[in-house]
Amino acid sequence: MSKYTTGEIAKLCGVSVRTVQYYDTRGILTPSELSEGGRRLYSENDFKRMKIICFLRNAGIPINSIKELLSEDDPGSVVSALLEQQERLLREEISERQAKLHMLDGIKRELKSVENFSIESISDIAYALENKKKMRQLHTILLIIGIPVGVIQWTTIILWIATGIWQPFLLFVLAAVPCTVWVSNYYFKRVAYICPQCHAVFKPRFKEAFFAKHTPTLRKLTCTCCGHKGFCVETYGKEKNKNG
């Protein structure tokens, strides 16, 4: 039967000699015998045990868990449970890192549109990105409401052109005005704006926001904190001044 020295078993398993010695002091891999000169000698079974230990360590299993595992009567079932737990933890870690990568990509894209870069600019972008999911949900709600309204609008217009019957279009207009006011009020209650000058998050007056020049992500407003007038970044959230 083959016998392995500490150096040999370390080389075969791709670890350092110190690692093998450490496992011995922890009682995880005890050599089968000692040579006349006091050198550790490991058997073929010890070598197989060492490969199992290395496999479990590479899978991220802690030393204490490995020691308890190898002392079990049925280590196979315990290994299976440990690997499932480790897989779940790794998947959670991957998910968290992917979310961070997504945020970094978002910050990089947003920074390209910032003319006067500052530390506060990163804070503004981070705040907007944190609320981006809620903004998408809000826009989806508006889209769900807007599609049937648009269909009704064009149906009444086509009916008017084709048949000369204009009363349905008039009824649509009469109903659309209060509906538009309600939807706009619903929307502006849930959004706020980041001032590029003082970096405060504020809510403008409804009338100003309703009639303001805007893009999908910006709206030209007057900041209620510093009085700056210009395009402000739209985000989901509550009013918050620059001091908190």
Short mmCIF file of C-alpha atoms in Angstrom, two decimals:
data_model
loop_
_atom_site.label_atom_id
_atom_site.label_comp_id
_atom_site.label_asym_id
_atom_site.label_seq_id
_atom_site.Cartn_x
_atom_site.Cartn_y
_atom_site.Cartn_z
CA MET A 1 0.00 0.00 0.00
CA SER A 2 1.28 3.43 -0.97
CA LYS A 3 2.56 5.80 1.64
CA TYR A 4 2.70 9.55 1.14
CA THR A 5 4.77 12.15 2.93
CA THR A 6 3.32 15.55 3.79
CA GLY A 7 5.02 17.10 0.77
CA GLU A 8 3.81 14.38 -1.60
CA ILE A 9 0.17 14.51 -0.53
CA ALA A 10 0.24 18.31 -0.66
CA LYS A 11 1.58 18.26 -4.23
CA LEU A 12 -0.95 15.64 -5.39
CA CYS A 13 -3.86 17.64 -3.94
CA GLY A 14 -2.61 21.04 -5.08
CA VAL A 15 -2.26 22.56 -1.62
CA SER A 16 0.61 23.78 0.51
CA VAL A 17 2.48 21.67 3.05
CA ARG A 18 1.32 24.08 5.74
CA THR A 19 -2.31 23.35 4.79
CA VAL A 20 -1.81 19.61 5.26
CA GLN A 21 -0.16 20.24 8.62
CA TYR A 22 -3.00 22.56 9.61
CA TYR A 23 -5.59 19.87 8.84
CA ASP A 24 -3.62 17.53 11.09
CA THR A 25 -3.67 20.01 14.00
CA ARG A 26 -7.44 20.44 13.50
CA GLY A 27 -7.94 16.65 13.62
CA ILE A 28 -9.42 16.54 10.13
CA LEU A 29 -6.61 14.58 8.43
CA THR A 30 -4.46 12.65 10.87
CA PRO A 31 -1.57 10.66 9.33
CA SER A 32 -1.89 6.89 9.60
CA GLU A 33 1.61 6.54 10.99
CA LEU A 34 4.87 8.32 11.71
CA SER A 35 8.22 7.30 10.33
CA GLU A 36 11.16 6.44 12.58
CA GLY A 37 12.33 10.00 12.12
CA GLY A 38 8.92 11.39 13.18
CA ARG A 39 7.74 12.31 9.66
CA ARG A 40 4.04 12.09 8.90
CA LEU A 41 3.05 9.28 6.54
CA TYR A 42 -0.35 9.11 4.88
CA SER A 43 -2.07 6.02 3.50
CA GLU A 44 -4.12 5.64 0.31
CA ASN A 45 -7.28 6.12 2.39
CA ASP A 46 -5.78 9.29 3.88
CA PHE A 47 -5.11 10.51 0.33
CA LYS A 48 -8.75 9.89 -0.65
CA ARG A 49 -9.90 11.66 2.50
CA MET A 50 -7.68 14.62 1.64
CA LYS A 51 -9.22 14.87 -1.85
CA ILE A 52 -12.69 14.94 -0.28
CA ILE A 53 -11.58 17.69 2.13
CA CYS A 54 -10.15 19.74 -0.78
CA PHE A 55 -13.36 19.27 -2.77
CA LEU A 56 -15.49 20.47 0.14
CA ARG A 57 -13.18 23.44 0.80
CA ASN A 58 -13.34 24.44 -2.88
CA ALA A 59 -17.13 24.27 -2.60
CA GLY A 60 -16.90 26.82 0.21
CA ILE A 61 -17.70 24.49 3.12
CA PRO A 62 -16.16 25.77 6.41
CA ILE A 63 -13.48 23.72 8.18
CA ASN A 64 -15.66 23.14 11.27
CA SER A 65 -18.49 21.76 9.12
CA ILE A 66 -16.08 19.45 7.27
CA LYS A 67 -14.76 18.08 10.54
CA GLU A 68 -18.27 17.34 11.81
CA LEU A 69 -19.27 15.92 8.44
CA LEU A 70 -16.41 13.44 8.24
CA SER A 71 -17.28 12.12 11.69
CA GLU A 72 -20.86 11.29 10.64
CA ASP A 73 -22.03 7.70 10.10
CA ASP A 74 -23.73 8.71 6.83
CA PRO A 75 -21.62 11.57 5.46
CA GLY A 76 -23.13 11.26 1.95
CA SER A 77 -26.53 12.65 2.93
CA VAL A 78 -24.93 15.42 4.96
CA VAL A 79 -22.66 16.36 2.05
CA SER A 80 -25.70 16.59 -0.20
CA ALA A 81 -27.47 18.93 2.23
CA LEU A 82 -24.35 21.06 2.68
CA LEU A 83 -23.82 21.37 -1.07
CA GLU A 84 -27.45 22.40 -1.58
CA GLN A 85 -27.07 25.06 1.10
CA GLN A 86 -23.80 26.27 -0.42
CA GLU A 87 -25.37 26.39 -3.88
CA ARG A 88 -28.20 28.55 -2.55
CA LEU A 89 -25.74 30.93 -0.86
CA LEU A 90 -23.62 31.20 -4.01
CA ARG A 91 -26.68 31.90 -6.17
CA GLU A 92 -27.73 34.65 -3.75
CA GLU A 93 -24.21 36.11 -3.91
CA ILE A 94 -24.26 35.99 -7.73
CA SER A 95 -27.64 37.71 -7.76
CA GLU A 96 -26.37 40.46 -5.44
CA ARG A 97 -23.25 40.98 -7.55
CA GLN A 98 -25.30 41.11 -10.75
CA ALA A 99 -27.51 43.77 -9.16
CA LYS A 100 -24.39 45.78 -8.25
CA LEU A 101 -23.04 45.40 -11.80
CA HIS A 102 -26.38 46.58 -13.16
CA MET A 103 -26.22 49.64 -10.92
CA LEU A 104 -22.63 50.39 -11.95
CA ASP A 105 -23.61 50.17 -15.62
CA GLY A 106 -26.50 52.51 -14.93
CA ILE A 107 -24.24 55.02 -13.18
CA LYS A 108 -21.76 54.91 -16.07
CA ARG A 109 -24.52 55.56 -18.59
CA GLU A 110 -26.00 58.39 -16.54
CA LEU A 111 -22.59 60.02 -15.99
CA LYS A 112 -22.24 60.49 -19.75
CA SER A 113 -25.24 62.83 -19.67
CA VAL A 114 -23.93 64.92 -16.75
CA GLU A 115 -22.37 68.17 -17.94
CA ASN A 116 -20.95 69.47 -14.65
CA PHE A 117 -19.70 66.41 -12.79
CA SER A 118 -19.44 66.47 -8.99
CA ILE A 119 -19.67 64.10 -6.04
CA GLU A 120 -23.29 65.18 -5.61
CA SER A 121 -23.93 64.06 -9.19
CA ILE A 122 -23.16 60.44 -8.22
CA SER A 123 -25.53 60.74 -5.24
CA ASP A 124 -28.28 62.05 -7.53
CA ILE A 125 -27.76 59.23 -10.03
CA ALA A 126 -27.69 56.57 -7.30
CA TYR A 127 -30.94 57.93 -5.83
CA ALA A 128 -32.62 57.87 -9.24
CA LEU A 129 -31.40 54.34 -10.00
CA GLU A 130 -32.67 53.02 -6.66
CA ASN A 131 -36.15 54.18 -7.62
CA LYS A 132 -35.93 53.18 -11.29
CA LYS A 133 -37.97 50.00 -10.79
CA LYS A 134 -40.82 51.92 -9.15
CA MET A 135 -40.70 54.47 -11.98
CA ARG A 136 -41.04 51.67 -14.54
CA GLN A 137 -44.03 50.29 -12.65
CA LEU A 138 -45.62 53.74 -12.59
CA HIS A 139 -45.06 54.19 -16.33
CA THR A 140 -46.58 50.74 -16.95
CA ILE A 141 -49.72 51.76 -15.07
CA LEU A 142 -49.99 54.93 -17.18
CA LEU A 143 -49.49 52.87 -20.35
CA ILE A 144 -52.26 50.44 -19.34
CA ILE A 145 -54.59 53.40 -18.81
CA GLY A 146 -53.43 55.25 -21.93
CA ILE A 147 -53.80 52.48 -24.52
CA PRO A 148 -57.61 52.01 -24.21
CA VAL A 149 -58.10 55.79 -23.97
CA GLY A 150 -56.15 56.22 -27.19
CA VAL A 151 -58.18 53.51 -28.91
CA ILE A 152 -61.43 55.18 -27.90
CA GLN A 153 -60.13 58.58 -29.06
CA TRP A 154 -59.20 57.41 -32.55
CA THR A 155 -62.36 55.33 -32.87
CA THR A 156 -64.54 58.40 -32.25
CA ILE A 157 -62.41 60.51 -34.64
CA ILE A 158 -62.68 57.92 -37.43
CA LEU A 159 -66.40 57.61 -36.79
CA TRP A 160 -66.75 61.40 -37.10
CA ILE A 161 -64.78 61.52 -40.36
CA ALA A 162 -66.48 58.48 -41.90
CA THR A 163 -70.09 59.14 -40.91
CA GLY A 164 -70.21 62.73 -39.74
CA ILE A 165 -71.41 61.65 -36.29
CA TRP A 166 -69.45 63.89 -33.90
CA GLN A 167 -71.37 63.39 -30.65
CA PRO A 168 -69.27 60.37 -29.48
CA PHE A 169 -66.07 62.42 -29.90
CA LEU A 170 -67.57 65.28 -27.88
CA LEU A 171 -68.53 62.85 -25.11
CA PHE A 172 -65.00 61.43 -25.20
CA VAL A 173 -63.48 64.93 -24.82
CA LEU A 174 -65.79 65.75 -21.92
CA ALA A 175 -64.80 62.51 -20.17
CA ALA A 176 -61.11 62.74 -21.10
CA VAL A 177 -60.48 66.12 -19.46
CA PRO A 178 -61.25 65.06 -15.84
CA CYS A 179 -59.62 61.68 -16.54
CA THR A 180 -56.42 63.41 -17.68
CA VAL A 181 -56.41 65.64 -14.59
CA TRP A 182 -56.92 62.62 -12.31
CA VAL A 183 -54.16 60.56 -13.98
CA SER A 184 -51.76 63.52 -13.92
CA ASN A 185 -52.49 64.15 -10.24
CA TYR A 186 -51.95 60.44 -9.52
CA TYR A 187 -48.61 60.57 -11.35
CA PHE A 188 -47.22 63.78 -9.85
CA LYS A 189 -48.10 62.68 -6.32
CA ARG A 190 -45.73 59.74 -6.77
CA VAL A 191 -42.77 61.42 -8.46
CA ALA A 192 -40.24 63.98 -7.33
CA TYR A 193 -37.44 65.87 -9.05
CA ILE A 194 -33.72 66.19 -8.36
CA CYS A 195 -32.35 69.71 -8.74
CA PRO A 196 -29.02 69.69 -10.64
CA GLN A 197 -27.94 72.86 -8.81
CA CYS A 198 -28.51 72.17 -5.09
CA HIS A 199 -29.22 68.40 -5.46
CA ALA A 200 -32.38 68.57 -3.34
CA VAL A 201 -35.29 66.27 -4.12
CA PHE A 202 -38.41 68.42 -4.42
CA LYS A 203 -42.01 68.37 -5.58
CA PRO A 204 -43.17 71.23 -7.83
CA ARG A 205 -46.66 72.72 -7.97
CA PHE A 206 -49.07 70.58 -9.98
CA LYS A 207 -49.80 73.31 -12.52
CA GLU A 208 -46.11 73.97 -13.17
CA ALA A 209 -45.30 70.27 -13.57
CA PHE A 210 -48.34 69.65 -15.80
CA PHE A 211 -47.45 72.34 -18.34
CA ALA A 212 -43.64 72.12 -18.09
CA LYS A 213 -41.46 71.23 -21.06
CA HIS A 214 -40.18 67.70 -20.56
CA THR A 215 -38.48 64.58 -21.89
CA PRO A 216 -39.05 60.97 -20.69
CA THR A 217 -36.63 61.54 -17.76
CA LEU A 218 -36.33 65.33 -17.37
CA ARG A 219 -38.73 68.19 -16.70
CA LYS A 220 -38.01 71.93 -16.79
CA LEU A 221 -38.97 73.22 -13.35
CA THR A 222 -38.11 75.76 -10.68
CA CYS A 223 -36.47 74.17 -7.62
CA THR A 224 -38.44 74.93 -4.46
CA CYS A 225 -35.22 74.88 -2.40
CA CYS A 226 -32.75 77.07 -4.30
CA GLY A 227 -34.89 78.67 -7.00
CA HIS A 228 -32.86 77.24 -9.89
CA LYS A 229 -34.90 76.93 -13.09
CA GLY A 230 -33.90 74.25 -15.56
CA PHE A 231 -34.26 70.59 -16.43
CA CYS A 232 -34.52 68.41 -13.31
CA VAL A 233 -34.22 64.63 -13.12
CA GLU A 234 -37.51 62.82 -12.57
CA THR A 235 -37.51 60.05 -9.97
CA TYR A 236 -39.92 58.09 -7.81
CA GLY A 237 -40.03 59.30 -4.25
CA LYS A 238 -40.82 61.91 -1.68
CA GLU A 239 -39.56 65.43 -1.24
CA LYS A 240 -36.17 65.58 0.48
CA ASN A 241 -33.87 68.56 0.91
CA LYS A 242 -30.11 68.31 0.42
CA ASN A 243 -29.51 68.03 4.15
CA GLY A 244 -31.63 64.92 4.50
#
